[in-house]
Each structure stands twice: as structure tokens, then as C-alpha cells.
Amino acid sequence: MPRLVLLRHGESVANAEDVFAGWLNVPLTERGRTEAREAARSLAGLCPDAVHTSVLGRAVETARLLIEEAGWELLSPSAHWRLNERHYGALQGLAKDEARARFGAGNVQWWRRGVDGRPPPADDAVLADQRADPRYAALPEAAAIAGESLADVVERMTPYWRNVLAPELAADRTVVVVGHGNALRALMHVCTGTSLGETASRELGTAVPVTIQAQIPVP
């Protein structure tokens, strides 16, 4: 039987400091590394066929620790930008209290938990760095993203679900996706048909595995 397991990355420095991370490349804290190892132990007995992650360091590191601790050394995680966290635009790098003071608490809450709320775009300097980043330089669609709503994340993630994850599940494979809070909420919506409003409000703890009953599209 196919099985889809979703895992948010372990605690990052941005989580610990209550900062908007988005596409910023922030590392795990020591607690986050411990959480990743504990997640691996909680998945003892699982024999995945594939592990997928974003290209962001906190997710890549969590996936690496998960594979090492669980004894899945024969697997190499597949990293793709379409599994990245939501791009928080001008909010990236800001403490959440600072963002509320600058933009208003109501706006920040809408951007964080609304479906269509898109934060102010990142400035030109940030976008120039993004275009030069080797992870995105050859990908114009990715390099041009300046800020996203949750609905935007659904749109850019859907091709990865249809072309990569769904075919693996259709082949009765066990698949683990190591990702980010908003990205995993979007994926839950895409793969289960649950309303985006419902998945938007779902809390996902760091490094807590969630098994999903996915609706696999008919080829």
C-alpha cells in the first residue's frame, strides 16, 4: 500500500528567535537536530522508497539527520525548490513583533494564516541575490518569486505533486517529504482535497511525522 509521511523540519534559528524565514537559508538549532533524530526513532520500522525535501538548508539538514539516524543510508534525498517554504517577501528576516509594529498586527495575521494574503514583495536587492543564488539562477520561475500567499504555494507545488510524488505513490511506494509548515499545509490540500482554509489553520510541530491518506490521481 502507498504511504505518504510528511515531516516539518526541526527547530531552526528563525523558529527559536521568532523570525520570518521564508526562503532564507537558516540552520537548525541544536534542539532542532535533536528533534530530527527523535523523529527518526519514532519512524523505526518504516522502510521508505524515497525522501523528498526543499532546497532550504533547515529541511535538507533535517532530511540528512533523519536518514542517518533511521538507517536509510541507501536513500539520497531529492531536493526541489517547489517544496520550499512560502516566500515571505519583505517580511523575511524580520522578527514577528517587528513585522506587526511595521505593518499592523491584522495584516501580519492575514499574511500568515489567510489563504490569499500576500505580504509586500521583497526589494530589488533581495531579488538580485535570489537570481544569483545557484539554487535558482537557472530557474527563472523560481528566481522571480518576490512573495507568496498560501494559494500561490499551492500553485507552484502542484506540478511536483502531479509529476513526482503522485506517480511514486501510484506505484505503491512509501514516500517521506521533509518540508516546512506552510509548504506542507499546501501539500496537504493538494493531495487530500481538504479545503485550503482548513489546512491553513492546522498546526504542525517541528519534526513531528504526520501520515497522510493521499488521493492519488488516476493516470
Coordinates of N, CA and C in Angstrom, one line a residue:
M1 N 0.8 -1.2 0.0 CA 0.0 0.0 0.0 C 0.9 1.2 0.0
P2 N 0.5 2.3 -0.8 CA 1.3 3.5 -0.8 C 1.2 4.2 0.6
R3 N 2.2 4.9 1.0 CA 2.2 5.7 2.2 C 2.9 7.0 2.1
L4 N 2.3 8.0 2.5 CA 2.9 9.4 2.4 C 3.1 9.9 3.9
V5 N 4.3 10.2 4.2 CA 4.7 10.7 5.5 C 5.2 12.1 5.4
L6 N 4.7 13.1 6.0 CA 5.1 14.5 6.0 C 5.8 14.8 7.3
L7 N 6.9 15.6 7.2 CA 7.7 15.9 8.4 C 8.2 17.4 8.2
R8 N 7.7 18.2 9.1 CA 8.3 19.6 9.1 C 9.7 19.5 9.7
H9 N 10.6 20.4 9.2 CA 12.0 20.4 9.7 C 12.0 20.6 11.2
G10 N 13.2 20.3 11.8 CA 13.4 20.6 13.2 C 13.5 22.0 13.4
E11 N 13.5 22.4 14.7 CA 13.5 23.8 15.1 C 14.8 24.5 14.4
S12 N 14.5 25.6 13.8 CA 15.6 26.4 13.2 C 15.9 27.6 14.0
V13 N 17.0 28.3 13.7 CA 17.3 29.5 14.4 C 16.2 30.5 14.3
A14 N 15.6 30.6 13.1 CA 14.5 31.5 12.9 C 13.3 31.2 13.8
N15 N 13.0 29.9 14.0 CA 11.9 29.5 14.9 C 12.2 29.9 16.3
A16 N 13.5 29.7 16.7 CA 13.9 30.0 18.1 C 13.8 31.5 18.4
E17 N 14.1 32.3 17.3 CA 14.1 33.7 17.5 C 12.8 34.4 17.1
D18 N 11.8 33.6 16.6 CA 10.5 34.1 16.2 C 10.6 35.1 15.1
V19 N 11.4 34.6 14.1 CA 11.7 35.5 12.9 C 11.0 34.8 11.6
F20 N 10.6 35.6 10.7 CA 10.1 35.1 9.4 C 11.3 34.6 8.6
A21 N 11.3 33.4 8.3 CA 12.4 32.8 7.5 C 12.1 32.7 6.0
G22 N 11.0 32.2 5.6 CA 10.7 32.0 4.2 C 11.7 31.3 3.5
W23 N 12.3 32.0 2.4 CA 13.4 31.3 1.6 C 14.8 31.6 2.1
L24 N 14.9 32.2 3.3 CA 16.2 32.5 3.9 C 16.8 31.1 4.3
N25 N 18.1 31.0 4.2 CA 18.8 29.7 4.4 C 19.3 29.7 5.9
V26 N 18.4 29.5 6.8 CA 18.7 29.5 8.2 C 19.0 28.0 8.7
P27 N 20.0 27.8 9.6 CA 20.3 26.5 10.1 C 19.4 26.0 11.2
L28 N 19.5 24.7 11.5 CA 18.8 24.2 12.7 C 19.5 24.6 13.9
T29 N 18.8 24.7 15.0 CA 19.4 24.8 16.4 C 19.8 23.4 16.8
E30 N 20.5 23.3 17.9 CA 20.8 22.0 18.4 C 19.6 21.3 18.8
R31 N 18.6 22.0 19.4 CA 17.3 21.4 19.7 C 16.7 20.8 18.4
G32 N 16.8 21.5 17.3 CA 16.2 21.1 16.0 C 16.9 19.8 15.6
R33 N 18.2 19.7 15.8 CA 18.9 18.5 15.4 C 18.5 17.3 16.2
T34 N 18.3 17.6 17.5 CA 17.8 16.5 18.4 C 16.4 16.1 18.0
E35 N 15.5 17.0 17.6 CA 14.2 16.7 17.2 C 14.2 15.8 15.9
A36 N 15.1 16.1 15.0 CA 15.2 15.3 13.8 C 15.6 13.9 14.1
R37 N 16.5 13.7 15.0 CA 16.9 12.4 15.4 C 15.8 11.6 16.2
E38 N 15.1 12.4 17.0 CA 13.9 11.7 17.7 C 12.8 11.3 16.7
A39 N 12.6 12.2 15.7 CA 11.7 11.8 14.6 C 12.1 10.5 13.9
A40 N 13.3 10.4 13.7 CA 13.8 9.1 13.0 C 13.5 7.9 13.9
R41 N 13.7 8.1 15.2 CA 13.5 6.9 16.1 C 12.0 6.6 16.1
S42 N 11.1 7.6 16.0 CA 9.7 7.4 16.0 C 9.2 6.7 14.8
L43 N 10.0 6.8 13.7 CA 9.7 6.1 12.4 C 10.4 4.8 12.3
A44 N 10.9 4.2 13.4 CA 11.6 2.9 13.4 C 10.6 1.9 12.7
G45 N 11.2 1.2 11.8 CA 10.4 0.2 11.1 C 9.9 0.6 9.8
L46 N 9.8 1.9 9.5 CA 9.4 2.4 8.2 C 10.5 2.2 7.2
C47 N 10.2 1.7 6.1 CA 11.2 1.5 5.0 C 10.8 2.3 3.8
P48 N 11.1 3.6 3.8 CA 10.7 4.4 2.6 C 11.4 4.1 1.4
D49 N 10.8 4.4 0.3 CA 11.4 4.2 -1.1 C 12.0 5.5 -1.5
A50 N 11.5 6.6 -1.0 CA 12.0 7.9 -1.4 C 11.9 8.9 -0.3
V51 N 12.8 9.9 -0.3 CA 12.7 11.0 0.6 C 12.9 12.3 -0.2
H52 N 12.0 13.2 0.0 CA 12.0 14.5 -0.8 C 12.1 15.6 0.2
T53 N 12.7 16.7 -0.2 CA 12.9 17.8 0.6 C 13.0 19.1 -0.2
S54 N 12.9 20.2 0.4 CA 13.2 21.5 -0.3 C 14.6 21.7 -0.5
V55 N 15.0 22.8 -1.1 CA 16.4 23.2 -1.2 C 16.9 24.1 -0.1
L56 N 16.1 24.3 0.9 CA 16.5 25.2 2.0 C 17.2 24.4 3.1
G57 N 18.3 25.0 3.6 CA 19.2 24.2 4.5 C 18.5 23.5 5.7
R58 N 17.6 24.2 6.3 CA 17.0 23.6 7.5 C 16.2 22.3 7.2
A59 N 15.6 22.2 6.0 CA 14.9 21.0 5.6 C 15.9 19.9 5.1
V60 N 16.9 20.4 4.4 CA 18.0 19.4 3.9 C 18.7 18.8 5.1
E61 N 19.0 19.6 6.1 CA 19.7 19.1 7.2 C 18.9 18.1 8.0
T62 N 17.6 18.4 8.1 CA 16.7 17.5 8.8 C 16.6 16.2 8.1
A63 N 16.5 16.3 6.8 CA 16.4 15.0 6.0 C 17.7 14.2 6.1
R64 N 18.8 14.9 6.1 CA 20.1 14.1 6.3 C 20.1 13.4 7.6
L65 N 19.8 14.1 8.7 CA 19.8 13.5 10.0 C 18.8 12.4 10.1
L66 N 17.6 12.6 9.5 CA 16.6 11.6 9.5 C 17.1 10.3 8.9
I67 N 17.7 10.4 7.7 CA 18.3 9.3 7.0 C 19.4 8.6 7.8
E68 N 20.3 9.4 8.4 CA 21.4 8.8 9.2 C 20.9 8.0 10.4
E69 N 20.0 8.7 11.1 CA 19.5 8.1 12.4 C 18.6 6.9 12.2
A70 N 17.8 6.9 11.1 CA 16.9 5.8 10.8 C 17.5 4.7 10.1
G71 N 18.8 4.9 9.6 CA 19.5 3.8 8.9 C 19.0 3.6 7.5
W72 N 18.7 4.7 6.9 CA 18.2 4.7 5.5 C 19.3 5.1 4.5
E73 N 20.6 4.8 4.8 CA 21.7 5.3 4.1 C 21.7 5.0 2.6
L74 N 20.9 4.1 2.2 CA 20.8 3.8 0.7 C 20.0 4.8 0.0
L75 N 19.3 5.7 0.7 CA 18.5 6.7 0.1 C 19.3 8.0 0.0
S76 N 19.1 8.7 -1.1 CA 19.6 10.1 -1.2 C 18.4 11.0 -1.3
P77 N 18.2 12.0 -0.5 CA 17.1 12.9 -0.6 C 17.0 13.7 -1.9
S78 N 15.9 13.8 -2.5 CA 15.7 14.5 -3.7 C 15.2 15.9 -3.3
A79 N 16.0 17.0 -3.6 CA 15.7 18.3 -3.2 C 15.1 19.1 -4.4
H80 N 14.1 19.9 -4.1 CA 13.5 20.7 -5.2 C 12.9 22.0 -4.7
W81 N 13.0 23.0 -5.4 CA 12.6 24.4 -4.9 C 11.1 24.4 -4.8
R82 N 10.3 23.6 -5.5 CA 8.9 23.6 -5.4 C 8.4 23.2 -4.1
L83 N 9.2 22.6 -3.3 CA 8.9 22.2 -1.9 C 9.4 23.2 -0.9
N84 N 9.9 24.3 -1.4 CA 10.3 25.4 -0.4 C 9.2 25.9 0.4
E85 N 9.6 26.5 1.5 CA 8.6 27.2 2.4 C 8.0 28.4 1.6
R86 N 7.0 28.9 2.0 CA 6.4 30.1 1.4 C 7.3 31.2 1.4
H87 N 7.4 32.0 0.3 CA 8.3 33.2 0.3 C 7.6 34.3 1.0
Y88 N 8.2 34.8 2.0 CA 7.5 35.8 2.8 C 7.9 37.3 2.4
G89 N 8.5 37.4 1.2 CA 8.7 38.8 0.7 C 9.4 39.7 1.7
A90 N 8.9 40.9 1.9 CA 9.5 41.9 2.7 C 9.6 41.5 4.2
L91 N 8.8 40.5 4.6 CA 8.8 40.1 6.0 C 10.1 39.2 6.3
Q92 N 10.7 38.6 5.3 CA 11.8 37.7 5.6 C 12.9 38.4 6.4
G93 N 13.3 37.7 7.5 CA 14.4 38.3 8.3 C 13.9 39.2 9.4
L94 N 12.6 39.5 9.4 CA 12.0 40.4 10.4 C 11.5 39.5 11.6
A95 N 11.7 40.0 12.8 CA 11.1 39.4 14.0 C 9.6 39.6 13.8
K96 N 8.8 38.7 14.3 CA 7.3 38.8 14.1 C 6.8 40.0 14.8
D97 N 7.3 40.4 16.0 CA 6.9 41.6 16.7 C 7.2 42.8 15.9
E98 N 8.4 42.8 15.3 CA 8.8 44.0 14.5 C 7.9 44.1 13.2
A99 N 7.5 43.0 12.6 CA 6.6 43.0 11.5 C 5.3 43.5 11.9
R100 N 4.8 43.1 13.0 CA 3.5 43.6 13.5 C 3.5 45.1 13.7
A101 N 4.6 45.6 14.3 CA 4.8 47.0 14.6 C 4.8 47.8 13.3
R102 N 5.5 47.3 12.3 CA 5.7 48.0 11.0 C 4.5 47.9 10.1
F103 N 3.8 46.8 10.0 CA 2.7 46.6 9.1 C 1.3 46.5 9.7
G104 N 1.3 46.3 11.0 CA 0.0 46.1 11.7 C -0.3 44.7 12.0
A105 N -0.8 44.4 13.2 CA -1.0 43.0 13.6 C -2.0 42.3 12.7
G106 N -3.1 43.0 12.3 CA -4.1 42.4 11.5 C -3.6 42.0 10.1
N107 N -2.7 42.8 9.5 CA -2.2 42.5 8.2 C -1.2 41.3 8.4
V108 N -0.4 41.3 9.4 CA 0.5 40.2 9.6 C -0.2 38.9 9.8
Q109 N -1.3 38.9 10.6 CA -2.0 37.7 10.8 C -2.7 37.2 9.5
W110 N -3.2 38.1 8.7 CA -3.8 37.7 7.4 C -2.7 37.1 6.5
W111 N -1.6 37.7 6.5 CA -0.5 37.1 5.6 C 0.0 35.8 6.1
R112 N -0.1 35.6 7.4 CA 0.4 34.3 8.0 C -0.6 33.2 7.8
R113 N -1.9 33.4 8.1 CA -2.8 32.4 8.2 C -4.0 32.5 7.2
G114 N -4.0 33.5 6.4 CA -5.0 33.6 5.3 C -4.6 32.8 4.1
V115 N -5.6 32.6 3.3 CA -5.3 31.8 2.0 C -4.7 32.7 0.9
D116 N -5.3 33.9 0.8 CA -4.9 34.8 -0.4 C -4.0 35.9 0.0
G117 N -3.7 36.1 1.3 CA -2.9 37.2 1.8 C -1.5 37.1 1.3
R118 N -1.0 38.0 0.5 CA 0.4 38.0 0.0 C 1.1 39.2 0.7
P119 N 2.2 39.0 1.4 CA 2.9 40.1 2.0 C 3.6 41.0 1.0
P120 N 4.0 42.2 1.4 CA 4.7 43.1 0.5 C 5.9 42.4 -0.1
P121 N 6.2 42.7 -1.4 CA 7.3 41.9 -2.1 C 8.7 42.3 -1.5
A122 N 9.6 41.3 -1.7 CA 11.0 41.6 -1.4 C 11.5 42.7 -2.2
D123 N 12.5 43.4 -1.8 CA 13.1 44.5 -2.5 C 14.0 44.0 -3.6
D124 N 14.5 45.0 -4.4 CA 15.3 44.6 -5.6 C 16.6 43.9 -5.2
A125 N 17.2 44.4 -4.1 CA 18.5 43.8 -3.6 C 18.3 42.3 -3.3
V126 N 17.2 42.0 -2.6 CA 17.0 40.6 -2.2 C 16.7 39.8 -3.5
L127 N 16.0 40.3 -4.4 CA 15.7 39.6 -5.7 C 17.0 39.4 -6.5
A128 N 17.9 40.4 -6.5 CA 19.1 40.2 -7.2 C 20.0 39.1 -6.6
D129 N 20.0 39.0 -5.3 CA 20.7 37.9 -4.6 C 20.0 36.5 -5.0
Q130 N 18.7 36.5 -5.0 CA 18.0 35.3 -5.3 C 18.3 34.8 -6.8
R131 N 18.3 35.8 -7.7 CA 18.6 35.4 -9.1 C 20.1 34.9 -9.2
A132 N 21.0 35.4 -8.3 CA 22.4 34.9 -8.4 C 22.6 33.6 -7.6
D133 N 21.6 33.2 -6.8 CA 21.8 32.0 -6.0 C 21.8 30.8 -6.9
P134 N 22.8 30.0 -6.8 CA 22.9 28.8 -7.7 C 21.7 27.9 -7.7
R135 N 21.0 27.9 -6.6 CA 19.8 27.0 -6.5 C 18.7 27.5 -7.4
Y136 N 18.7 28.8 -7.8 CA 17.6 29.4 -8.6 C 18.1 30.0 -9.9
A137 N 19.4 30.2 -10.0 CA 19.9 31.0 -11.1 C 19.4 30.5 -12.5
A138 N 19.3 29.2 -12.7 CA 18.9 28.6 -13.9 C 17.4 28.4 -14.0
L139 N 16.6 28.9 -13.0 CA 15.2 28.6 -12.9 C 14.5 30.0 -12.8
P140 N 14.2 30.6 -14.0 CA 13.6 31.9 -14.0 C 12.3 32.0 -13.2
E141 N 11.5 31.0 -13.2 CA 10.2 31.0 -12.5 C 10.5 31.1 -11.0
A142 N 11.5 30.4 -10.5 CA 11.8 30.4 -9.0 C 12.5 31.7 -8.7
A143 N 13.4 32.2 -9.5 CA 14.2 33.3 -9.2 C 13.4 34.6 -9.1
A144 N 12.2 34.6 -9.8 CA 11.4 35.8 -9.9 C 10.4 35.9 -8.7
I145 N 10.3 34.9 -7.9 CA 9.3 35.0 -6.8 C 9.7 36.0 -5.8
A146 N 8.8 37.0 -5.5 CA 9.1 38.0 -4.6 C 8.3 38.0 -3.3
G147 N 7.3 37.1 -3.3 CA 6.4 37.0 -2.1 C 5.2 36.1 -2.5
E148 N 4.7 35.3 -1.6 CA 3.6 34.4 -1.9 C 2.5 34.4 -0.9
S149 N 1.3 34.1 -1.4 CA 0.2 33.7 -0.5 C 0.2 32.2 -0.4
L150 N -0.6 31.7 0.5 CA -0.6 30.2 0.6 C -1.2 29.6 -0.7
A151 N -2.1 30.3 -1.3 CA -2.7 29.9 -2.6 C -1.6 29.9 -3.7
D152 N -0.6 30.8 -3.6 CA 0.5 30.8 -4.6 C 1.4 29.6 -4.4
V153 N 1.5 29.2 -3.1 CA 2.4 28.0 -2.8 C 1.7 26.7 -3.4
V154 N 0.4 26.7 -3.3 CA -0.4 25.6 -3.9 C -0.1 25.5 -5.4
E155 N -0.2 26.6 -6.0 CA 0.0 26.7 -7.5 C 1.4 26.2 -7.9
R156 N 2.5 26.6 -7.2 CA 3.8 26.2 -7.6 C 4.2 24.8 -7.1
M157 N 3.5 24.3 -6.1 CA 3.7 23.0 -5.7 C 3.0 21.9 -6.4
T158 N 1.9 22.2 -7.0 CA 1.0 21.2 -7.7 C 1.7 20.4 -8.8
P159 N 2.6 21.1 -9.6 CA 3.3 20.3 -10.6 C 4.2 19.2 -10.0
Y160 N 4.8 19.5 -8.8 CA 5.6 18.5 -8.2 C 4.8 17.3 -7.7
W161 N 3.6 17.6 -7.1 CA 2.7 16.6 -6.7 C 2.3 15.7 -7.9
R162 N 1.9 16.3 -8.9 CA 1.3 15.6 -10.1 C 2.4 14.8 -10.8
N163 N 3.6 15.4 -10.9 CA 4.6 14.8 -11.8 C 5.6 13.9 -11.0
V164 N 5.7 14.0 -9.7 CA 6.7 13.3 -9.0 C 6.1 12.5 -7.8
L165 N 5.5 13.2 -6.9 CA 5.0 12.5 -5.7 C 3.9 11.5 -6.0
A166 N 2.8 12.0 -6.7 CA 1.7 11.1 -7.0 C 2.1 9.9 -7.8
P167 N 2.9 10.0 -8.8 CA 3.3 8.7 -9.5 C 4.1 7.7 -8.6
E168 N 4.9 8.3 -7.7 CA 5.5 7.4 -6.8 C 4.5 6.6 -5.9
L169 N 3.5 7.3 -5.4 CA 2.5 6.7 -4.6 C 1.7 5.7 -5.4
A170 N 1.4 6.1 -6.6 CA 0.6 5.2 -7.5 C 1.4 3.9 -7.8
A171 N 2.7 3.9 -7.6 CA 3.5 2.7 -7.8 C 3.6 2.0 -6.4
D172 N 2.8 2.3 -5.5 CA 2.7 1.6 -4.2 C 4.0 1.8 -3.4
R173 N 4.6 3.0 -3.5 CA 5.9 3.3 -2.8 C 5.5 4.1 -1.5
T174 N 6.5 4.0 -0.6 CA 6.4 4.7 0.7 C 7.3 6.0 0.5
V175 N 6.7 7.1 0.7 CA 7.4 8.4 0.4 C 7.4 9.3 1.6
V176 N 8.5 9.9 1.9 CA 8.7 10.8 3.0 C 9.0 12.2 2.4
V177 N 8.3 13.2 2.9 CA 8.5 14.6 2.4 C 8.9 15.4 3.7
V178 N 10.1 15.9 3.7 CA 10.6 16.8 4.7 C 10.5 18.2 4.3
G179 N 9.7 19.0 4.9 CA 9.4 20.3 4.4 C 9.2 21.4 5.5
H180 N 8.3 22.3 5.2 CA 8.1 23.5 6.0 C 6.6 23.6 6.3
G181 N 6.3 24.4 7.4 CA 4.9 24.5 7.8 C 3.9 24.8 6.7
N182 N 4.1 26.0 6.1 CA 3.2 26.4 5.1 C 3.2 25.5 3.8
A183 N 4.4 25.1 3.4 CA 4.5 24.2 2.3 C 3.8 22.9 2.5
L184 N 3.9 22.3 3.7 CA 3.2 21.1 4.0 C 1.7 21.3 4.1
R185 N 1.3 22.4 4.6 CA -0.2 22.7 4.6 C -0.7 22.8 3.2
A186 N 0.1 23.4 2.3 CA -0.3 23.5 0.9 C -0.4 22.1 0.3
L187 N 0.6 21.2 0.6 CA 0.7 19.9 0.0 C -0.5 19.0 0.6
M188 N -0.8 19.2 1.8 CA -2.0 18.5 2.4 C -3.3 18.8 1.6
H189 N -3.4 20.1 1.3 CA -4.6 20.5 0.5 C -4.6 19.8 -0.9
V190 N -3.4 19.9 -1.5 CA -3.3 19.3 -2.9 C -3.5 17.8 -2.9
C191 N -3.0 17.1 -2.0 CA -3.0 15.6 -2.1 C -4.2 15.0 -1.4
T192 N -5.0 15.8 -0.6 CA -6.1 15.2 0.0 C -7.5 15.8 -0.4
G193 N -7.4 16.9 -1.0 CA -8.7 17.6 -1.4 C -9.3 18.4 -0.2
T194 N -8.7 18.3 1.0 CA -9.2 19.1 2.1 C -9.1 20.6 1.7
S195 N -10.1 21.4 2.2 CA -10.1 22.8 1.8 C -8.8 23.5 2.3
L196 N -8.4 24.4 1.5 CA -7.2 25.2 1.9 C -7.3 25.9 3.1
G197 N -8.6 26.4 3.4 CA -8.8 27.2 4.6 C -8.6 26.3 5.8
E198 N -9.0 25.0 5.7 CA -8.9 24.1 6.8 C -7.4 23.7 7.0
T199 N -6.7 23.4 6.0 CA -5.3 23.1 6.2 C -4.5 24.3 6.6
A200 N -4.9 25.5 6.2 CA -4.1 26.7 6.6 C -4.1 26.9 8.1
S201 N -5.1 26.4 8.8 CA -5.2 26.5 10.3 C -4.6 25.4 11.0
R202 N -4.1 24.4 10.3 CA -3.5 23.2 11.0 C -2.2 23.5 11.6
E203 N -2.0 23.2 12.8 CA -0.7 23.4 13.5 C 0.2 22.2 13.2
L204 N 1.4 22.4 12.8 CA 2.4 21.3 12.5 C 3.6 21.5 13.4
G205 N 3.8 20.7 14.4 CA 5.0 20.8 15.2 C 6.3 20.5 14.5
T206 N 7.4 21.0 14.9 CA 8.7 20.8 14.3 C 9.1 19.3 14.5
A207 N 9.4 18.7 13.4 CA 9.9 17.3 13.4 C 8.9 16.3 14.0
V208 N 7.6 16.5 13.7 CA 6.6 15.6 14.2 C 6.0 14.9 12.9
P209 N 6.2 13.6 12.7 CA 5.8 13.0 11.5 C 4.2 12.9 11.4
V210 N 3.7 13.1 10.2 CA 2.2 13.0 10.0 C 2.0 12.1 8.8
T211 N 1.3 11.1 9.0 CA 0.9 10.2 7.9 C -0.3 10.6 7.2
I212 N -0.3 10.8 5.9 CA -1.4 11.4 5.1 C -2.0 10.3 4.2
Q213 N -3.4 10.3 4.2 CA -4.1 9.4 3.2 C -4.3 10.2 2.0
A214 N -3.4 10.1 1.0 CA -3.5 10.9 -0.2 C -4.5 10.3 -1.2
Q215 N -5.0 11.3 -2.0 CA -5.9 10.9 -3.1 C -5.0 10.9 -4.3
I216 N -4.7 9.7 -4.8 CA -3.8 9.6 -5.9 C -4.5 9.8 -7.2
P217 N -4.2 10.7 -8.1 CA -4.9 11.0 -9.3 C -4.8 9.7 -10.2
V218 N -5.9 9.5 -11.0 CA -5.9 8.4 -12.0 C -5.1 8.9 -13.2
P219 N -4.1 8.1 -13.7 CA -3.3 8.5 -14.8 C -4.1 8.8 -16.0

